[in-house]
Short mmCIF file of C-alpha atoms in Angstrom, two decimals:
data_model
loop_
_atom_site.label_atom_id
_atom_site.label_comp_id
_atom_site.label_asym_id
_atom_site.label_seq_id
_atom_site.Cartn_x
_atom_site.Cartn_y
_atom_site.Cartn_z
CA MET A 1 18.81 28.35 16.97
CA ILE A 2 17.52 27.45 13.48
CA PHE A 3 19.09 23.99 13.74
CA GLU A 4 17.43 23.32 17.12
CA ILE A 5 14.05 24.51 15.80
CA SER A 6 14.41 22.24 12.75
CA GLN A 7 15.21 19.27 15.00
CA ASN A 8 12.19 19.99 17.21
CA ILE A 9 9.92 20.17 14.15
CA ALA A 10 11.40 16.91 12.82
CA ARG A 11 10.70 15.14 16.13
CA LYS A 12 7.07 16.30 16.16
CA VAL A 13 6.54 15.32 12.51
CA PHE A 14 8.13 11.91 13.05
CA GLU A 15 6.03 11.19 16.15
CA LYS A 16 2.86 12.15 14.25
CA ALA A 17 3.86 10.04 11.24
CA LEU A 18 4.48 6.99 13.45
CA THR A 19 1.08 7.44 15.10
CA ASP A 20 -0.62 7.61 11.69
CA ILE A 21 1.22 4.52 10.43
CA ASP A 22 0.32 2.59 13.59
CA ASN A 23 -3.37 3.48 13.16
CA TYR A 24 -3.25 2.45 9.50
CA LEU A 25 -1.71 -0.93 10.40
CA ARG A 26 -4.31 -1.44 13.12
CA ILE A 27 -7.18 -0.84 10.70
CA LYS A 28 -5.69 -2.96 7.89
CA ARG A 29 -4.54 -5.90 10.03
CA GLU A 30 -5.87 -9.39 9.35
CA ARG A 31 -9.03 -9.89 11.39
CA GLY A 32 -9.40 -12.81 13.78
CA LYS A 33 -5.66 -13.39 14.17
CA LEU A 34 -4.43 -10.69 16.57
CA ASN A 35 -6.01 -9.23 19.69
CA ASN A 36 -5.50 -5.52 20.40
CA THR A 37 -4.16 -5.19 23.97
CA GLY A 38 -3.75 -1.40 24.02
CA LYS A 39 -1.01 1.15 23.49
CA ARG A 40 2.57 1.08 24.78
CA GLU A 41 4.91 4.08 24.80
CA LYS A 42 8.49 3.88 23.60
CA TYR A 43 11.47 6.25 23.66
CA PHE A 44 13.60 6.15 20.52
CA LEU A 45 16.84 8.08 19.94
CA THR A 46 17.28 9.39 16.40
CA ARG A 47 19.76 11.70 14.69
CA PHE A 48 17.45 14.62 15.54
CA GLY A 49 17.03 13.63 19.20
CA ASP A 50 14.76 11.58 21.47
CA ILE A 51 11.21 10.92 20.38
CA LEU A 52 8.35 9.41 22.38
CA TYR A 53 5.61 7.59 20.52
CA SER A 54 2.84 5.10 21.22
CA ARG A 55 2.32 1.90 19.26
CA THR A 56 -0.35 -0.76 19.49
CA ARG A 57 0.51 -4.02 21.18
CA TYR A 58 -1.10 -7.22 19.87
CA LYS A 59 -1.32 -10.79 21.12
CA ASP A 60 -1.46 -13.71 18.70
CA ARG A 61 -4.61 -15.75 19.41
CA LYS A 62 -2.95 -19.07 18.55
CA THR A 63 0.52 -18.72 20.06
CA GLY A 64 -0.20 -16.15 22.76
CA LYS A 65 2.93 -14.21 21.77
CA SER A 66 2.96 -10.42 21.79
CA CYS A 67 3.99 -8.28 18.83
CA TYR A 68 3.96 -4.73 17.50
CA LEU A 69 3.00 -4.33 13.84
CA LEU A 70 4.61 -0.89 13.73
CA ASP A 71 7.96 -2.24 14.94
CA GLU A 72 7.80 -5.00 12.33
CA ALA A 73 7.02 -2.49 9.57
CA LEU A 74 9.98 -0.33 10.65
CA SER A 75 12.29 -3.37 11.11
CA VAL A 76 12.82 -2.34 14.73
CA VAL A 77 14.01 -5.31 16.78
CA LYS A 78 13.11 -6.07 20.37
CA ASN A 79 14.61 -3.63 22.92
CA GLN A 80 16.05 -1.42 20.17
CA ARG A 81 16.27 2.16 21.41
CA LEU A 82 18.52 3.66 18.75
CA SER A 83 17.86 4.40 15.08
CA LEU A 84 20.14 2.84 12.46
CA SER A 85 21.41 6.19 11.19
CA ARG A 86 22.24 7.33 14.74
CA ALA A 87 24.05 4.05 15.44
CA ARG A 88 26.09 4.43 12.24
CA ILE A 89 27.14 7.96 13.13
CA GLU A 90 28.26 6.99 16.65
CA SER A 91 30.04 3.85 15.42
CA PHE A 92 31.90 5.80 12.74
CA LEU A 93 33.00 8.50 15.18
CA SER A 94 34.08 5.81 17.67
CA SER A 95 36.36 4.26 15.05
CA LEU A 96 38.26 7.55 14.80
CA SER A 97 38.28 8.84 18.39
CA SER A 98 37.92 7.73 22.00
CA TYR A 99 34.40 7.24 23.36
CA ARG A 100 34.76 10.31 25.57
CA GLU A 101 35.71 12.43 22.56
CA VAL A 102 32.71 11.07 20.64
CA VAL A 103 30.40 12.61 23.26
CA THR A 104 31.69 16.08 22.35
CA GLN A 105 31.65 15.34 18.62
CA ALA A 106 28.06 14.06 18.76
CA ARG A 107 26.98 17.18 20.65
CA LEU A 108 28.50 19.41 17.95
CA LEU A 109 27.24 17.32 15.04
CA LEU A 110 23.77 16.34 16.24
CA GLY A 111 22.96 18.84 18.96
CA ASN A 112 22.31 16.03 21.47
CA PHE A 113 24.47 13.33 23.01
CA ARG A 114 24.69 10.25 25.21
CA SER A 115 27.24 9.20 27.81
CA HIS A 116 30.48 7.65 26.59
CA GLU A 117 29.57 4.34 28.26
CA ALA A 118 26.19 4.22 26.48
CA ILE A 119 27.98 4.82 23.17
CA ARG A 120 30.55 2.15 23.99
CA GLN A 121 27.90 -0.48 24.74
CA SER A 122 26.03 0.43 21.55
CA VAL A 123 29.17 0.09 19.40
CA ILE A 124 29.99 -3.29 20.98
CA LYS A 125 26.45 -4.49 20.31
CA GLU A 126 26.57 -3.36 16.67
CA GLY A 127 29.98 -4.98 16.23
CA LYS A 128 28.74 -8.32 17.54
CA LEU A 129 25.79 -8.24 15.13
CA ILE A 130 28.10 -7.51 12.19
CA ILE A 131 30.40 -10.40 13.15
CA GLU A 132 27.46 -12.79 13.60
CA ASN A 133 26.02 -11.91 10.19
CA GLN A 134 29.44 -12.21 8.58
CA GLU A 135 30.06 -15.65 10.09
CA LYS A 136 26.59 -16.76 9.00
CA LYS A 137 27.27 -15.66 5.43
CA LEU A 138 30.64 -17.44 5.35
CA ARG A 139 29.02 -20.67 6.55
CA GLN A 140 26.48 -20.39 3.72
CA ILE A 141 29.28 -19.96 1.19
CA GLU A 142 31.18 -22.89 2.68
CA ASN A 143 28.05 -25.03 2.20
CA LEU A 144 27.79 -23.79 -1.43
CA ASN A 145 24.56 -21.97 -0.57
CA TYR A 146 24.95 -19.01 -2.92
CA PRO A 147 23.85 -18.19 -6.49
CA ASP A 148 26.17 -19.09 -9.35
CA LYS A 149 27.51 -16.19 -11.42
CA GLU A 150 29.66 -15.69 -14.49
CA ALA A 151 33.37 -15.44 -13.75
CA PRO A 152 35.40 -12.44 -14.99
CA ALA A 153 38.44 -12.91 -17.21
CA THR A 154 40.73 -11.48 -14.52
CA ALA A 155 40.28 -11.00 -10.79
CA TYR A 156 42.38 -8.77 -8.54
CA LEU A 157 42.83 -9.31 -4.82
CA GLU A 158 44.86 -7.42 -2.26
CA ALA A 159 45.45 -7.74 1.47
CA ASP A 160 47.02 -5.56 4.12
CA ALA A 161 46.88 -5.00 7.86
CA THR A 162 47.12 -2.23 10.41
CA TYR A 163 47.07 -1.96 14.19
CA ILE A 164 44.32 -0.18 16.11
CA SER A 165 44.17 0.79 19.78
CA LEU A 166 41.53 -0.96 21.84
CA GLN A 167 39.45 1.19 24.17
CA ASN A 168 39.23 -1.20 27.12
CA ARG A 169 37.42 0.05 30.19
CA GLY A 170 39.54 0.24 33.32
CA LYS A 171 42.89 -0.24 31.57
CA LYS A 172 45.34 2.65 31.45
CA GLU A 173 47.63 1.12 28.84
CA LYS A 174 46.00 0.74 25.44
CA GLU A 175 46.19 -2.67 23.82
CA LYS A 176 46.86 -3.05 20.11
CA LEU A 177 44.90 -5.30 17.77
CA GLU A 178 46.03 -6.29 14.28
CA VAL A 179 43.14 -5.83 11.87
CA LYS A 180 43.43 -7.33 8.39
CA VAL A 181 41.71 -6.01 5.27
CA GLY A 182 41.15 -7.72 1.94
CA VAL A 183 39.70 -6.23 -1.22
CA GLY A 184 38.66 -7.90 -4.47
CA TYR A 185 37.65 -6.42 -7.81
CA THR A 186 37.68 -7.11 -11.55
CA GLY A 187 39.49 -4.00 -12.78
CA LYS A 188 38.95 -0.27 -12.97
CA GLU A 189 36.48 1.91 -14.81
CA ALA A 190 35.90 5.64 -15.27
CA ARG A 191 34.25 7.22 -12.24
CA TYR A 192 32.83 10.11 -14.27
CA LYS A 193 32.12 10.76 -17.94
CA THR A 194 35.05 13.18 -18.08
CA GLY A 195 38.36 13.19 -16.25
CA GLU A 196 40.86 10.51 -15.27
CA SER A 197 39.32 9.48 -11.94
CA LYS A 198 38.81 5.70 -11.68
CA ARG A 199 36.83 3.37 -9.45
CA LEU A 200 37.06 -0.35 -8.84
CA LYS A 201 34.66 -2.64 -10.69
CA GLU A 202 32.65 -5.24 -8.73
CA LYS A 203 34.55 -4.31 -5.59
CA PHE A 204 34.08 -6.05 -2.25
CA THR A 205 35.87 -5.56 1.05
CA PHE A 206 36.47 -8.02 3.88
CA ILE A 207 37.77 -7.12 7.33
CA GLY A 208 38.81 -9.57 10.03
CA THR A 209 41.42 -10.73 12.52
CA GLY A 210 43.22 -13.95 13.29
CA LYS A 211 44.97 -16.73 11.42
CA ASP A 212 41.91 -17.79 9.41
CA PHE A 213 41.58 -14.43 7.64
CA MET A 214 42.90 -15.62 4.26
CA GLU A 215 40.66 -18.69 4.35
CA LYS A 216 37.60 -16.51 4.94
CA LEU A 217 38.70 -14.06 2.25
CA SER A 218 38.94 -16.95 -0.23
CA LEU A 219 35.36 -18.00 0.58
CA LEU A 220 34.02 -14.50 0.01
CA ALA A 221 36.07 -14.15 -3.19
CA GLU A 222 34.55 -17.38 -4.49
CA GLU A 223 31.03 -16.12 -3.82
CA ARG A 224 31.62 -12.63 -5.26
CA LEU A 225 33.98 -13.37 -8.17
CA SER A 226 33.58 -17.14 -8.85
CA LEU A 227 37.32 -17.31 -8.21
CA SER A 228 37.75 -21.02 -9.02
CA LYS A 229 36.56 -20.30 -12.59
CA VAL A 230 38.69 -17.20 -13.18
CA LYS A 231 41.50 -17.74 -15.70
CA LYS A 232 43.87 -15.12 -14.28
CA VAL A 233 44.06 -14.11 -10.61
CA ILE A 234 46.47 -11.40 -9.45
CA PHE A 235 47.10 -11.01 -5.72
CA GLY A 236 48.95 -7.97 -4.40
CA GLY A 237 50.41 -7.62 -0.93
CA ASP A 238 53.09 -6.03 1.22
CA GLY A 239 55.18 -9.17 1.58
CA ASP A 240 54.19 -10.17 5.11
CA SER A 241 54.42 -13.90 5.73
CA TRP A 242 50.70 -14.25 6.56
CA ILE A 243 49.89 -12.97 3.06
CA THR A 244 52.43 -15.02 1.10
CA SER A 245 51.65 -18.24 2.98
CA GLY A 246 47.91 -17.55 2.70
CA ILE A 247 48.21 -17.16 -1.07
CA LYS A 248 49.92 -20.55 -1.31
CA ASP A 249 47.26 -22.23 0.84
CA TYR A 250 44.04 -20.61 -0.39
CA PHE A 251 44.84 -18.83 -3.69
CA SER A 252 47.14 -21.37 -5.30
CA SER A 253 46.32 -20.27 -8.87
CA ALA A 254 47.05 -16.60 -8.14
CA THR A 255 50.06 -14.67 -9.40
CA TYR A 256 51.55 -12.84 -6.43
CA ILE A 257 53.00 -9.36 -6.91
CA LEU A 258 54.75 -7.34 -4.24
CA ASP A 259 53.33 -3.85 -3.97
CA LEU A 260 56.18 -1.51 -4.92
CA TYR A 261 54.97 1.02 -2.35
CA HIS A 262 56.03 -1.36 0.41
CA LEU A 263 59.30 -2.23 -1.32
CA TYR A 264 60.24 1.46 -1.46
CA LYS A 265 59.11 1.85 2.15
CA LYS A 266 61.52 -0.91 3.21
CA PHE A 267 64.38 0.84 1.41
CA LYS A 268 63.71 4.04 3.35
CA GLU A 269 63.37 2.11 6.61
CA PHE A 270 66.47 -0.09 6.31
CA LEU A 271 68.72 1.86 3.93
CA GLY A 272 67.66 5.43 4.59
CA ARG A 273 71.13 6.99 4.90
CA ARG A 274 72.60 5.31 1.83
CA LYS A 275 70.88 7.15 -1.03
CA GLU A 276 73.30 6.04 -3.76
CA GLU A 277 73.14 2.37 -2.75
CA GLN A 278 69.35 2.66 -2.59
CA LYS A 279 69.21 3.78 -6.21
CA VAL A 280 71.62 1.10 -7.43
CA ILE A 281 69.74 -1.74 -5.71
CA LYS A 282 66.33 -0.37 -6.77
CA ASP A 283 67.45 -0.21 -10.40
CA LEU A 284 68.70 -3.79 -10.23
CA LEU A 285 65.44 -5.07 -8.74
CA LEU A 286 63.26 -3.11 -11.16
CA SER A 287 65.23 -4.50 -14.11
CA ASN A 288 64.58 -8.04 -12.80
CA GLN A 289 68.19 -8.54 -11.68
CA ILE A 290 67.22 -9.68 -8.21
CA ASP A 291 70.27 -11.87 -7.59
CA LYS A 292 72.59 -8.95 -8.35
CA GLY A 293 70.55 -6.74 -6.04
CA LEU A 294 70.82 -9.28 -3.22
CA LEU A 295 74.55 -9.62 -3.87
CA LYS A 296 74.96 -5.87 -3.50
CA ILE A 297 73.12 -5.94 -0.15
CA ASP A 298 75.26 -8.89 0.97
CA GLN A 299 78.40 -6.87 0.22
CA LEU A 300 77.06 -3.98 2.28
CA ILE A 301 76.37 -6.37 5.17
CA ARG A 302 79.94 -7.72 5.07
CA ASN A 303 81.49 -4.25 4.90
CA SER A 304 79.37 -2.63 7.62
CA TYR A 305 80.76 -2.22 11.14
CA ASP A 306 77.64 -0.57 12.55
CA LEU A 307 75.62 -3.31 14.28
CA LYS A 308 72.29 -1.50 13.88
CA GLU A 309 72.94 -0.84 10.19
CA LYS A 310 74.06 -4.43 9.69
CA ASP A 311 70.86 -5.67 11.33
CA ASN A 312 68.74 -3.44 9.06
CA LEU A 313 70.59 -4.68 5.98
CA VAL A 314 69.97 -8.29 6.99
CA LYS A 315 66.26 -7.51 7.38
CA LEU A 316 66.18 -5.90 3.92
CA TYR A 317 68.00 -8.88 2.40
CA THR A 318 65.54 -11.30 4.03
CA TYR A 319 62.54 -9.25 2.90
CA ILE A 320 63.65 -9.11 -0.74
CA SER A 321 64.72 -12.76 -0.78
CA ARG A 322 61.38 -13.87 0.65
CA ASN A 323 59.46 -11.76 -1.87
CA ARG A 324 61.60 -12.24 -4.97
CA LEU A 325 58.74 -13.98 -6.78
CA GLY A 326 56.46 -11.04 -6.06
CA ILE A 327 59.07 -8.71 -7.57
CA SER A 328 59.87 -10.82 -10.64
CA ASN A 329 56.16 -11.29 -11.38
CA GLN A 330 55.99 -7.54 -11.99
CA PHE A 331 57.77 -8.24 -15.29
CA THR A 332 55.66 -11.20 -16.42
CA LEU A 333 52.45 -9.17 -16.36
CA LYS A 334 51.41 -6.41 -18.69
CA ASP A 335 51.78 -2.85 -17.40
CA LYS A 336 48.03 -2.20 -17.27
CA GLU A 337 47.46 -5.25 -15.09
CA ILE A 338 50.13 -4.10 -12.64
CA GLU A 339 48.67 -0.60 -12.54
CA ARG A 340 45.35 -1.97 -11.40
CA ALA A 341 46.88 -3.45 -8.26
CA GLY A 342 47.64 -1.31 -5.22
CA ALA A 343 44.12 -0.01 -4.65
CA ILE A 344 44.09 -1.00 -0.98
CA GLU A 345 47.04 1.16 0.08
CA SER A 346 45.26 4.46 0.69
CA ASN A 347 42.08 2.81 1.94
CA VAL A 348 43.09 0.43 4.77
CA ASN A 349 42.17 2.77 7.62
CA LYS A 350 39.09 4.04 5.76
CA ALA A 351 37.81 0.49 5.27
CA ILE A 352 38.31 -0.38 8.93
CA ALA A 353 36.60 2.86 10.00
#
């Protein structure tokens, strides 16, 4: 009851405030330029519900085009019926649940709701605007249209990917989409004055899909970190071919390191039942004896009569062989530099959301 009363008060106050601002803009407008053509009502959905307000419509004497000074002052675009904060809430909830579930969540969180189809269309619209702005920014960077900045001594980059389910209307089977995430930063610093909690310095995040992801990440890294001027670049990844090949093509000066989290994950996936062999091979790899580690796996392949186990061992051998440089580079870098990598692991789904 108190929450509903508070929302009702907020709506009334907001409507009154908008009316006052509109009157102020009408009085202070430049004379002789705009003709007052009367009031127009508009419904606007906010986090505290629907509001209805009137704003003055003007017509430019020279061009004949109509405009609303109040909308311009509020940065409300044409045909916008949803506040930015409300759109953010619905978009965030939609990244975690189905559109139908968001209806219930919005009702509980905000006290009011829209249909799942209205939410879906709103999220699609917001997504298209984000993509358009991102592409525009990348084109500006490609044309060297960005301010020059001092390069850090060391830059850290990481990339990873995950699959999300697409909520396609009319399709019973959900389609999967691979979404890639890249993060760049210059190191870590204390989050608080006391304690061991750290945060990334000069962090930026890039999210995308498709084969040109690494190219676009390199453009953004150049704009944010002046990457071409950085003396030492460290790039961490999970060993997927799109990452390793992308580093060669677009981050040629970077030192690639394989994230040990993924290496251990592969051991559990492909060598889960052989605990002793796991430890032996791990110790060999972590002491930079990669050839001996591969030889041990090769012996296991030759001695195995289980076709599934043999197939898993071949996959593990291929994975380690393909990423041997990323493993050996762990030993050419100082411990502190290695510790700074791996920041993306617990944040992939959060970043996409």
